[in-house]
Amino acid sequence: ITTLKIDQSFVARLPDDARDQTIVRAVIQLAHGLGMEVVAEGVETPDCLAWLRQAGCDTVQGFLFARPMPAAAFVGFVNQWRNTTMNANEPSTSCCVCCKEIPLDAAFTPEGAEYVEHFCGLECYQRFQARASTATETSVKPDACDSPPSG
């Protein structure tokens, strides 16, 4: 066994439910202590995503990223995701919560705006745009990931 999956029933009320926070944090620490990766299912809000990342969760899945889709639509979804978020040959900067490298040009496109705002929140998107507009290096890393967005 290499992976432990946290059921959505514990994830759904994060970050507001103190009891679920305690359980999820303990499960993540236990799994990591045993050398396992952690997957949280049922992530539906940017606040939940930010909390799980801060708690050290390795992987998340849920409707925040995509609803179920036909197999034919999946290829287009993956291509759009890849084109919006990653291109190793372009200058890039990181948004502050998820720390994903995003092409600088995407900061000023509807797709880039939608990606960062949807996954990280409006405050994160505004910081991302500010970084992109002042970036002079090939890659600008986040300043200690700033603080998570408030909503």
mmCIF file of C-alpha atoms in Angstrom:
data_model
loop_
_atom_site.group_PDB
_atom_site.id
_atom_site.type_symbol
_atom_site.label_atom_id
_atom_site.label_comp_id
_atom_site.label_asym_id
_atom_site.label_seq_id
_atom_site.Cartn_x
_atom_site.Cartn_y
_atom_site.Cartn_z
ATOM 1 C CA ILE A 1 0.000 0.000 0.000
ATOM 2 C CA THR A 2 1.501 3.301 -1.117
ATOM 3 C CA THR A 3 -1.451 5.685 -1.084
ATOM 4 C CA LEU A 4 -4.100 6.600 1.461
ATOM 5 C CA LYS A 5 -7.315 8.229 0.248
ATOM 6 C CA ILE A 6 -9.323 10.534 2.517
ATOM 7 C CA ASP A 7 -13.050 10.149 1.946
ATOM 8 C CA GLN A 8 -15.027 13.175 0.821
ATOM 9 C CA SER A 9 -17.157 12.974 3.978
ATOM 10 C CA PHE A 10 -14.149 14.334 5.911
ATOM 11 C CA VAL A 11 -13.151 16.820 3.212
ATOM 12 C CA ALA A 12 -16.554 18.364 2.435
ATOM 13 C CA ARG A 13 -16.703 20.612 5.509
ATOM 14 C CA LEU A 14 -13.095 21.814 5.386
ATOM 15 C CA PRO A 15 -11.859 24.338 6.307
ATOM 16 C CA ASP A 16 -14.758 25.251 8.617
ATOM 17 C CA ASP A 17 -15.237 22.105 10.729
ATOM 18 C CA ALA A 18 -12.632 21.837 13.514
ATOM 19 C CA ARG A 19 -13.284 18.137 14.094
ATOM 20 C CA ASP A 20 -12.761 17.269 10.430
ATOM 21 C CA GLN A 21 -9.625 19.441 10.401
ATOM 22 C CA THR A 22 -8.206 17.435 13.299
ATOM 23 C CA ILE A 23 -9.037 14.103 11.668
ATOM 24 C CA VAL A 24 -7.695 15.054 8.236
ATOM 25 C CA ARG A 25 -4.499 16.587 9.640
ATOM 26 C CA ALA A 26 -3.880 13.442 11.739
ATOM 27 C CA VAL A 27 -4.517 11.136 8.767
ATOM 28 C CA ILE A 28 -2.092 13.118 6.595
ATOM 29 C CA GLN A 29 0.605 13.000 9.287
ATOM 30 C CA LEU A 30 0.059 9.276 9.892
ATOM 31 C CA ALA A 31 0.206 8.452 6.184
ATOM 32 C CA HIS A 32 3.348 10.508 5.647
ATOM 33 C CA GLY A 33 4.915 8.893 8.713
ATOM 34 C CA LEU A 34 4.316 5.515 7.069
ATOM 35 C CA GLY A 35 5.784 6.720 3.772
ATOM 36 C CA MET A 36 2.438 6.905 2.000
ATOM 37 C CA GLU A 37 1.056 9.587 -0.286
ATOM 38 C CA VAL A 38 -2.316 11.135 0.558
ATOM 39 C CA VAL A 39 -5.212 11.777 -1.832
ATOM 40 C CA ALA A 40 -8.211 13.831 -0.684
ATOM 41 C CA GLU A 41 -11.412 13.293 -2.623
ATOM 42 C CA GLY A 42 -14.380 15.607 -2.911
ATOM 43 C CA VAL A 43 -12.540 18.946 -3.133
ATOM 44 C CA GLU A 44 -15.104 21.486 -4.307
ATOM 45 C CA THR A 45 -13.884 24.908 -3.151
ATOM 46 C CA PRO A 46 -10.655 26.919 -3.422
ATOM 47 C CA ASP A 47 -10.686 27.351 0.378
ATOM 48 C CA CYS A 48 -10.754 23.584 0.848
ATOM 49 C CA LEU A 49 -7.917 23.180 -1.659
ATOM 50 C CA ALA A 50 -5.824 25.829 0.101
ATOM 51 C CA TRP A 51 -6.405 24.194 3.502
ATOM 52 C CA LEU A 52 -5.439 20.732 2.220
ATOM 53 C CA ARG A 53 -2.285 22.045 0.557
ATOM 54 C CA GLN A 54 -1.292 23.849 3.744
ATOM 55 C CA ALA A 55 -1.918 20.635 5.721
ATOM 56 C CA GLY A 56 0.448 18.761 3.401
ATOM 57 C CA CYS A 57 -1.985 16.741 1.298
ATOM 58 C CA ASP A 58 -0.166 15.384 -1.757
ATOM 59 C CA THR A 59 -3.014 15.051 -4.253
ATOM 60 C CA VAL A 60 -6.612 16.210 -4.453
ATOM 61 C CA GLN A 61 -9.543 15.397 -6.683
ATOM 62 C CA GLY A 62 -13.039 16.739 -6.965
ATOM 63 C CA PHE A 63 -15.549 18.902 -8.770
ATOM 64 C CA LEU A 64 -13.371 21.980 -8.202
ATOM 65 C CA PHE A 65 -11.270 20.743 -11.120
ATOM 66 C CA ALA A 66 -13.900 19.158 -13.347
ATOM 67 C CA ARG A 67 -17.266 17.467 -13.337
ATOM 68 C CA PRO A 68 -17.621 13.970 -14.776
ATOM 69 C CA MET A 69 -17.345 14.110 -18.557
ATOM 70 C CA PRO A 70 -17.580 11.766 -21.528
ATOM 71 C CA ALA A 71 -14.307 10.171 -22.611
ATOM 72 C CA ALA A 72 -14.371 12.147 -25.864
ATOM 73 C CA ALA A 73 -14.433 15.438 -23.939
ATOM 74 C CA PHE A 74 -11.564 14.391 -21.669
ATOM 75 C CA VAL A 75 -8.880 14.792 -24.345
ATOM 76 C CA GLY A 76 -9.950 18.387 -24.976
ATOM 77 C CA PHE A 77 -10.048 19.072 -21.240
ATOM 78 C CA VAL A 78 -6.491 17.777 -20.766
ATOM 79 C CA ASN A 79 -5.208 19.772 -23.743
ATOM 80 C CA GLN A 80 -6.868 22.954 -22.499
ATOM 81 C CA TRP A 81 -5.460 22.370 -18.999
ATOM 82 C CA ARG A 82 -1.971 21.744 -20.358
ATOM 83 C CA ASN A 83 -2.050 24.745 -22.694
ATOM 84 C CA THR A 84 -3.357 27.051 -19.980
ATOM 85 C CA THR A 85 -1.041 26.006 -17.187
ATOM 86 C CA MET A 86 2.232 24.627 -18.449
ATOM 87 C CA ASN A 87 4.715 25.278 -21.218
ATOM 88 C CA ALA A 88 8.332 24.778 -20.224
ATOM 89 C CA ASN A 89 9.602 26.945 -23.084
ATOM 90 C CA GLU A 90 7.765 30.099 -22.003
ATOM 91 C CA PRO A 91 8.665 32.455 -19.160
ATOM 92 C CA SER A 92 6.450 31.648 -16.207
ATOM 93 C CA THR A 93 5.517 32.698 -12.717
ATOM 94 C CA SER A 94 3.798 30.908 -9.865
ATOM 95 C CA CYS A 95 0.466 31.735 -8.407
ATOM 96 C CA CYS A 96 0.811 32.025 -4.641
ATOM 97 C CA VAL A 97 -1.310 29.194 -3.243
ATOM 98 C CA CYS A 98 -0.986 26.261 -5.579
ATOM 99 C CA CYS A 99 2.570 27.153 -6.661
ATOM 100 C CA LYS A 100 1.992 25.857 -10.172
ATOM 101 C CA GLU A 101 4.131 27.380 -12.884
ATOM 102 C CA ILE A 102 1.902 29.278 -15.307
ATOM 103 C CA PRO A 103 3.094 30.989 -18.519
ATOM 104 C CA LEU A 104 3.420 34.741 -17.995
ATOM 105 C CA ASP A 105 1.301 35.393 -21.064
ATOM 106 C CA ALA A 106 -1.551 33.425 -19.478
ATOM 107 C CA ALA A 107 -1.824 35.985 -16.678
ATOM 108 C CA PHE A 108 -3.563 38.328 -19.063
ATOM 109 C CA THR A 109 -5.739 35.844 -20.942
ATOM 110 C CA PRO A 110 -9.273 34.773 -20.026
ATOM 111 C CA GLU A 111 -8.037 31.195 -19.618
ATOM 112 C CA GLY A 112 -5.222 32.151 -17.257
ATOM 113 C CA ALA A 113 -7.515 34.402 -15.271
ATOM 114 C CA GLU A 114 -10.151 31.693 -15.023
ATOM 115 C CA TYR A 115 -7.624 29.044 -13.987
ATOM 116 C CA VAL A 116 -5.957 31.033 -11.219
ATOM 117 C CA GLU A 117 -9.126 32.678 -9.925
ATOM 118 C CA HIS A 118 -11.061 29.391 -9.971
ATOM 119 C CA PHE A 119 -8.420 27.286 -8.239
ATOM 120 C CA CYS A 120 -6.906 29.852 -5.920
ATOM 121 C CA GLY A 121 -9.256 32.799 -5.538
ATOM 122 C CA LEU A 122 -9.406 36.397 -6.668
ATOM 123 C CA GLU A 123 -6.696 37.662 -4.303
ATOM 124 C CA CYS A 124 -4.297 35.036 -5.614
ATOM 125 C CA TYR A 125 -5.108 36.014 -9.197
ATOM 126 C CA GLN A 126 -4.407 39.679 -8.455
ATOM 127 C CA ARG A 127 -1.019 38.782 -6.910
ATOM 128 C CA PHE A 128 -0.310 36.503 -9.885
ATOM 129 C CA GLN A 129 -1.035 39.325 -12.345
ATOM 130 C CA ALA A 130 1.194 41.706 -10.386
ATOM 131 C CA ARG A 131 4.053 39.192 -10.445
ATOM 132 C CA ALA A 132 3.577 38.541 -14.154
ATOM 133 C CA SER A 133 3.630 42.237 -15.011
ATOM 134 C CA THR A 134 6.894 42.825 -13.134
ATOM 135 C CA ALA A 135 8.688 39.555 -13.915
ATOM 136 C CA THR A 136 12.005 39.959 -15.669
ATOM 137 C CA GLU A 137 13.497 36.528 -15.067
ATOM 138 C CA THR A 138 12.581 33.322 -16.872
ATOM 139 C CA SER A 139 10.771 32.062 -13.795
ATOM 140 C CA VAL A 140 9.593 33.920 -10.719
ATOM 141 C CA LYS A 141 8.987 31.778 -7.659
ATOM 142 C CA PRO A 142 6.324 32.686 -5.078
ATOM 143 C CA ASP A 143 7.330 34.641 -1.990
ATOM 144 C CA ALA A 144 6.846 31.849 0.548
ATOM 145 C CA CYS A 145 3.491 31.185 -1.100
ATOM 146 C CA ASP A 146 1.998 34.353 0.402
ATOM 147 C CA SER A 147 -1.143 33.817 2.427
ATOM 148 C CA PRO A 148 -4.088 31.771 1.142
ATOM 149 C CA PRO A 149 -6.945 33.726 -0.422
ATOM 150 C CA SER A 150 -9.809 34.671 1.857
ATOM 151 C CA GLY A 151 -12.418 33.530 -0.600
#
